[in-house]
Short mmCIF file of C-alpha atoms in Angstrom, two decimals:
data_model
loop_
_atom_site.label_atom_id
_atom_site.label_comp_id
_atom_site.label_asym_id
_atom_site.label_seq_id
_atom_site.Cartn_x
_atom_site.Cartn_y
_atom_site.Cartn_z
CA MET A 1037 -0.32 -0.01 0.07
CA THR A 1038 1.10 3.45 -0.74
CA GLY A 1039 2.19 5.73 2.02
CA PRO A 1040 0.53 9.26 2.49
CA ALA A 1041 4.16 10.71 1.92
CA PRO A 1042 4.22 9.88 -2.12
CA ILE A 1043 0.89 10.58 -2.71
CA GLN A 1044 1.03 13.91 -1.00
CA ALA A 1045 4.23 14.50 -3.21
CA ARG A 1046 2.20 13.57 -6.31
CA ILE A 1047 -0.71 15.85 -5.46
CA GLU A 1048 1.70 18.90 -4.80
CA GLU A 1049 3.47 17.86 -8.19
CA ILE A 1050 0.02 17.87 -10.06
CA ALA A 1051 -0.81 21.37 -8.22
CA SER A 1052 2.25 22.99 -9.46
CA GLU A 1053 1.70 21.46 -12.93
CA ILE A 1054 -1.87 23.13 -12.75
CA VAL A 1055 -0.07 26.49 -11.78
CA ARG A 1056 2.45 26.18 -14.71
CA LEU A 1057 -0.47 25.27 -17.39
CA GLN A 1058 -2.17 28.48 -16.08
CA SER A 1059 0.67 30.66 -16.48
CA GLU A 1060 1.06 28.86 -20.32
CA LEU A 1061 -2.80 29.59 -20.83
CA ASP A 1062 -2.40 33.32 -19.81
CA ARG A 1063 0.54 33.54 -22.28
CA GLU A 1064 -1.64 32.26 -25.06
CA ILE A 1065 -4.57 34.61 -24.04
CA PHE A 1066 -2.56 37.69 -24.44
CA ARG A 1067 -1.05 36.47 -27.76
CA ARG A 1068 -4.66 36.57 -28.64
CA ARG A 1069 -5.51 39.78 -27.85
CA GLU A 1070 -2.22 41.15 -29.84
CA ALA A 1071 -3.79 39.25 -32.73
CA LEU A 1072 -6.93 41.74 -32.02
CA GLY A 1073 -4.84 44.67 -32.58
CA TRP A 1074 -3.56 46.33 -29.19
CA ARG A 1075 -0.68 45.99 -27.03
CA LEU A 1076 0.83 47.72 -24.22
CA HIS A 1077 3.97 49.91 -24.66
CA GLU A 1078 5.51 51.85 -21.64
CA GLY A 1079 1.94 51.58 -19.62
CA LEU A 1080 -0.08 52.77 -22.63
CA VAL A 1081 -2.64 50.66 -24.78
CA GLU A 1082 -1.87 51.03 -28.27
CA PHE A 1083 -4.00 50.15 -30.85
CA GLU A 1084 -3.07 49.34 -34.48
CA HIS A 1085 -3.71 52.19 -36.99
CA GLY A 1086 -7.76 52.31 -37.79
CA VAL A 1087 -8.69 49.82 -34.94
CA VAL A 1088 -9.82 52.98 -32.54
CA ALA A 1089 -11.96 54.19 -35.61
CA GLU A 1090 -13.40 51.04 -36.32
CA HIS A 1091 -14.49 50.57 -32.61
CA ARG A 1092 -16.18 54.18 -32.56
CA ARG A 1093 -17.86 53.11 -36.04
CA LEU A 1094 -19.41 50.22 -33.75
CA LYS A 1095 -20.15 51.91 -30.52
CA ARG A 1096 -23.92 52.12 -29.85
CA GLY A 1097 -25.39 55.39 -28.28
CA ALA A 1098 -26.31 55.16 -24.73
CA ALA A 1099 -30.26 56.05 -25.92
CA ALA A 1100 -30.32 53.37 -28.33
CA PHE A 1101 -28.95 51.03 -25.67
CA ILE A 1102 -31.54 51.77 -23.17
CA ALA A 1103 -34.32 51.83 -25.66
CA GLY A 1104 -33.15 48.19 -26.78
CA ALA A 1105 -33.14 46.85 -23.28
CA PRO A 1106 -35.55 44.45 -21.90
CA PRO A 1107 -37.65 46.14 -19.16
CA ALA A 1108 -36.26 43.74 -16.76
CA THR A 1109 -33.06 44.94 -17.00
CA VAL A 1110 -33.68 48.66 -16.63
CA LEU A 1111 -35.88 47.46 -13.45
CA THR A 1112 -33.40 45.42 -11.77
CA ALA A 1113 -30.50 48.03 -12.69
CA PRO A 1114 -30.93 49.86 -9.26
CA VAL A 1115 -30.79 46.39 -7.29
CA ILE A 1116 -27.52 45.36 -8.81
CA TYR A 1117 -25.90 48.70 -8.20
CA SER A 1118 -27.17 48.74 -4.70
CA LEU A 1119 -24.29 46.33 -3.87
CA ILE A 1120 -21.87 48.72 -4.34
CA LEU A 1121 -22.29 49.71 -0.84
CA PRO A 1122 -22.05 46.17 0.83
CA LEU A 1123 -18.92 45.74 -1.59
CA ALA A 1124 -17.28 48.90 -0.56
CA LEU A 1125 -17.80 47.81 3.17
CA ILE A 1126 -16.38 44.49 2.58
CA ASP A 1127 -13.29 45.97 0.85
CA LEU A 1128 -12.42 48.21 3.89
CA TRP A 1129 -12.96 45.80 6.38
CA ALA A 1130 -10.71 43.17 4.57
CA SER A 1131 -8.36 45.66 4.07
CA ALA A 1132 -8.39 46.78 7.80
CA TYR A 1133 -8.35 43.04 8.88
CA GLN A 1134 -5.19 41.92 6.98
CA ALA A 1135 -3.61 45.22 8.02
CA ILE A 1136 -4.13 44.49 11.43
CA CYS A 1137 -4.01 40.60 11.71
CA PHE A 1138 -1.45 39.83 9.00
CA ARG A 1139 1.06 42.05 10.48
CA ALA A 1140 0.55 40.39 14.02
CA TYR A 1141 1.10 36.83 12.40
CA ARG A 1142 3.76 38.21 10.24
CA LEU A 1143 2.11 37.38 7.09
CA PRO A 1144 2.66 38.91 3.60
CA ARG A 1145 -0.43 41.34 3.10
CA VAL A 1146 -2.18 40.91 -0.33
CA PRO A 1147 -1.61 43.73 -2.59
CA ARG A 1148 -5.13 45.22 -3.22
CA ARG A 1149 -3.68 46.92 -6.52
CA ASP A 1150 -3.25 43.72 -8.08
CA TYR A 1151 -6.80 42.97 -8.01
CA MET A 1152 -8.38 46.20 -9.01
CA ILE A 1153 -7.91 46.29 -12.40
CA PHE A 1154 -10.11 49.23 -14.39
CA ASP A 1155 -9.04 49.29 -18.22
CA ARG A 1156 -12.00 48.86 -20.08
CA GLU A 1157 -12.76 52.66 -20.38
CA ALA A 1158 -10.04 52.35 -23.10
CA LEU A 1159 -12.35 50.62 -25.37
CA ALA A 1160 -14.06 53.01 -27.84
CA TYR A 1161 -16.98 51.04 -28.67
CA LEU A 1162 -18.67 51.35 -25.22
CA ASN A 1163 -20.73 53.64 -24.31
CA TRP A 1164 -21.09 55.19 -21.08
CA ILE A 1165 -23.70 53.21 -19.34
CA GLU A 1166 -21.59 50.09 -20.93
CA ARG A 1167 -18.57 51.77 -19.13
CA LEU A 1168 -20.18 52.26 -16.04
CA ASN A 1169 -21.63 48.57 -16.01
CA CYS A 1170 -17.83 47.25 -17.00
CA TRP A 1171 -16.53 49.69 -13.97
CA PHE A 1172 -19.14 48.06 -11.47
CA CYS A 1173 -18.05 44.52 -12.64
CA GLU A 1174 -14.39 45.22 -12.50
CA TYR A 1175 -14.76 46.34 -8.88
CA ALA A 1176 -17.30 43.64 -7.84
CA ASN A 1177 -15.03 40.81 -9.14
CA GLY A 1178 -11.67 42.70 -7.87
CA VAL A 1179 -13.29 42.76 -4.60
CA ALA A 1180 -13.90 39.15 -4.23
CA ALA A 1181 -10.96 37.97 -5.63
CA TYR A 1182 -8.91 40.15 -3.48
CA VAL A 1183 -11.28 39.08 -0.45
CA SER A 1184 -10.58 35.58 -1.35
CA GLU A 1185 -6.87 35.62 -1.29
CA ILE A 1186 -6.87 37.09 2.08
CA ALA A 1187 -9.45 34.40 3.09
CA SER A 1188 -7.15 31.77 1.87
CA ARG A 1189 -4.01 33.15 3.35
CA THR A 1190 -5.83 32.92 6.67
CA GLU A 1191 -7.15 29.27 5.88
CA GLN A 1192 -3.52 28.32 5.42
CA TYR A 1193 -2.45 29.95 8.62
CA TRP A 1194 -5.42 28.69 10.75
CA CYS A 1195 -6.74 25.63 9.18
CA PRO A 1196 -4.79 24.17 6.33
CA ILE A 1197 -7.11 21.11 6.20
CA LYS A 1198 -9.04 19.78 2.94
CA HIS A 1199 -12.70 18.90 3.53
CA ALA A 1200 -14.08 15.59 3.36
CA LEU A 1201 -16.41 16.64 0.57
CA LYS A 1202 -15.55 17.94 -2.82
CA VAL A 1203 -15.23 21.45 -3.07
CA THR A 1204 -16.25 23.73 -5.96
CA SER A 1205 -13.33 25.49 -7.49
CA PRO A 1206 -11.10 25.73 -4.53
CA HIS A 1207 -8.55 28.36 -4.04
CA GLN A 1208 -5.07 27.60 -5.45
CA ARG A 1209 -3.70 27.19 -1.87
CA TYR A 1210 -6.08 24.44 -1.04
CA GLN A 1211 -4.26 21.71 -2.79
CA ALA A 1212 -0.95 21.83 -0.52
CA PHE A 1213 -3.49 21.46 2.36
CA VAL A 1214 -3.55 18.42 4.77
CA GLU A 1215 -5.91 15.76 3.75
CA PHE A 1216 -8.84 15.27 5.97
CA GLY A 1217 -8.41 12.68 8.91
CA ASP A 1218 -4.43 12.82 8.69
CA ALA A 1219 -3.89 14.13 11.98
CA GLU A 1220 -0.09 13.10 12.29
CA GLY A 1221 0.25 14.86 8.99
CA TYR A 1222 -1.77 18.14 10.17
CA ARG A 1223 0.52 18.16 13.35
CA ASP A 1224 4.01 17.40 11.17
CA ARG A 1225 3.38 19.85 8.34
CA LEU A 1226 1.47 22.76 10.18
CA GLY A 1227 4.54 24.58 10.96
CA ARG A 1228 5.83 24.40 7.69
CA LEU A 1229 2.88 25.46 5.88
CA ARG A 1230 2.78 28.60 7.94
CA ALA A 1231 6.30 29.19 7.72
CA ASN A 1232 5.87 28.87 3.38
CA LEU A 1233 3.00 31.46 3.95
CA ARG A 1234 5.62 33.94 5.72
CA ALA A 1235 8.26 33.21 3.05
CA GLU A 1236 5.83 34.36 0.15
CA PRO A 1237 6.18 37.51 -1.71
CA ASN A 1238 3.35 39.91 -1.46
CA GLY A 1239 1.54 38.06 -4.53
CA SER A 1240 0.03 34.70 -5.25
CA MET A 1241 0.63 31.49 -4.16
CA LEU A 1242 4.24 30.06 -5.45
CA GLY A 1243 5.36 33.36 -6.81
CA VAL A 1244 2.69 33.50 -9.41
CA SER A 1245 1.33 37.00 -9.70
CA THR A 1246 -2.33 37.75 -10.17
CA ARG A 1247 -1.66 40.48 -12.77
CA SER A 1248 -1.07 39.54 -16.40
CA PRO A 1249 2.39 39.76 -17.94
CA ASP A 1250 1.54 42.59 -19.67
CA ALA A 1251 0.36 44.51 -16.76
CA GLU A 1252 3.45 43.52 -14.87
CA SER A 1253 5.60 45.21 -17.51
CA GLY A 1254 3.23 48.09 -17.94
CA GLY A 1255 2.97 49.01 -14.30
CA SER A 1256 -0.62 49.98 -12.96
CA PRO A 1257 -3.70 49.63 -14.92
CA PRO A 1258 -2.67 51.93 -18.42
CA PRO A 1259 -4.68 54.56 -19.84
CA VAL A 1260 -5.35 54.34 -23.83
CA SER A 1261 -3.15 56.22 -26.18
CA PRO A 1262 -4.42 58.12 -29.61
CA ASP A 1263 -4.96 55.38 -32.54
CA ARG A 1264 -1.79 55.79 -34.33
#
């Protein structure tokens, strides 16, 4: 019968391969974006000649956009945007939590800026309503990802144990956790898992940045340059 150590090593090997494949997938996605006629250069989004003009031609005016929207969309819009208040509160509270507790535990804090990416306003084919919708989604999903990373670091520090039941879309750290019911492994590995967490840079696990390769080379979320 295979012991727990080789099994755990194989699980960690597979988890590392998943992270590597995700990075490779990200690179292919960015190659596709380059094929759509834009790139980052010194922090600016540069579109190929004629792309912005074509985007503006395809832009749908706000009045036409509202007129063509289903009534349910218009009626539920205030409910959707009301989420901005609890989202902002969660954002603020999670930031305060890690500023206080992560410092006390000597854990690397999650860099909020890596999760708050606002760059879709550079797209000339969006009207102001669509841009507002995009801003809301960027912020809501940014907060969700930011808080999820804070929670995953907290879980690795306090309770790095896998569940007995299947978890849907677990965070990246989860696969390195101790198996459910492995009491000896938990006592043996808890200190190491905490030490590994403390040794991480201020980014995502295994040194994999949450930002795109282009965003990393270009700095903060870029403004758009004129059509060249």
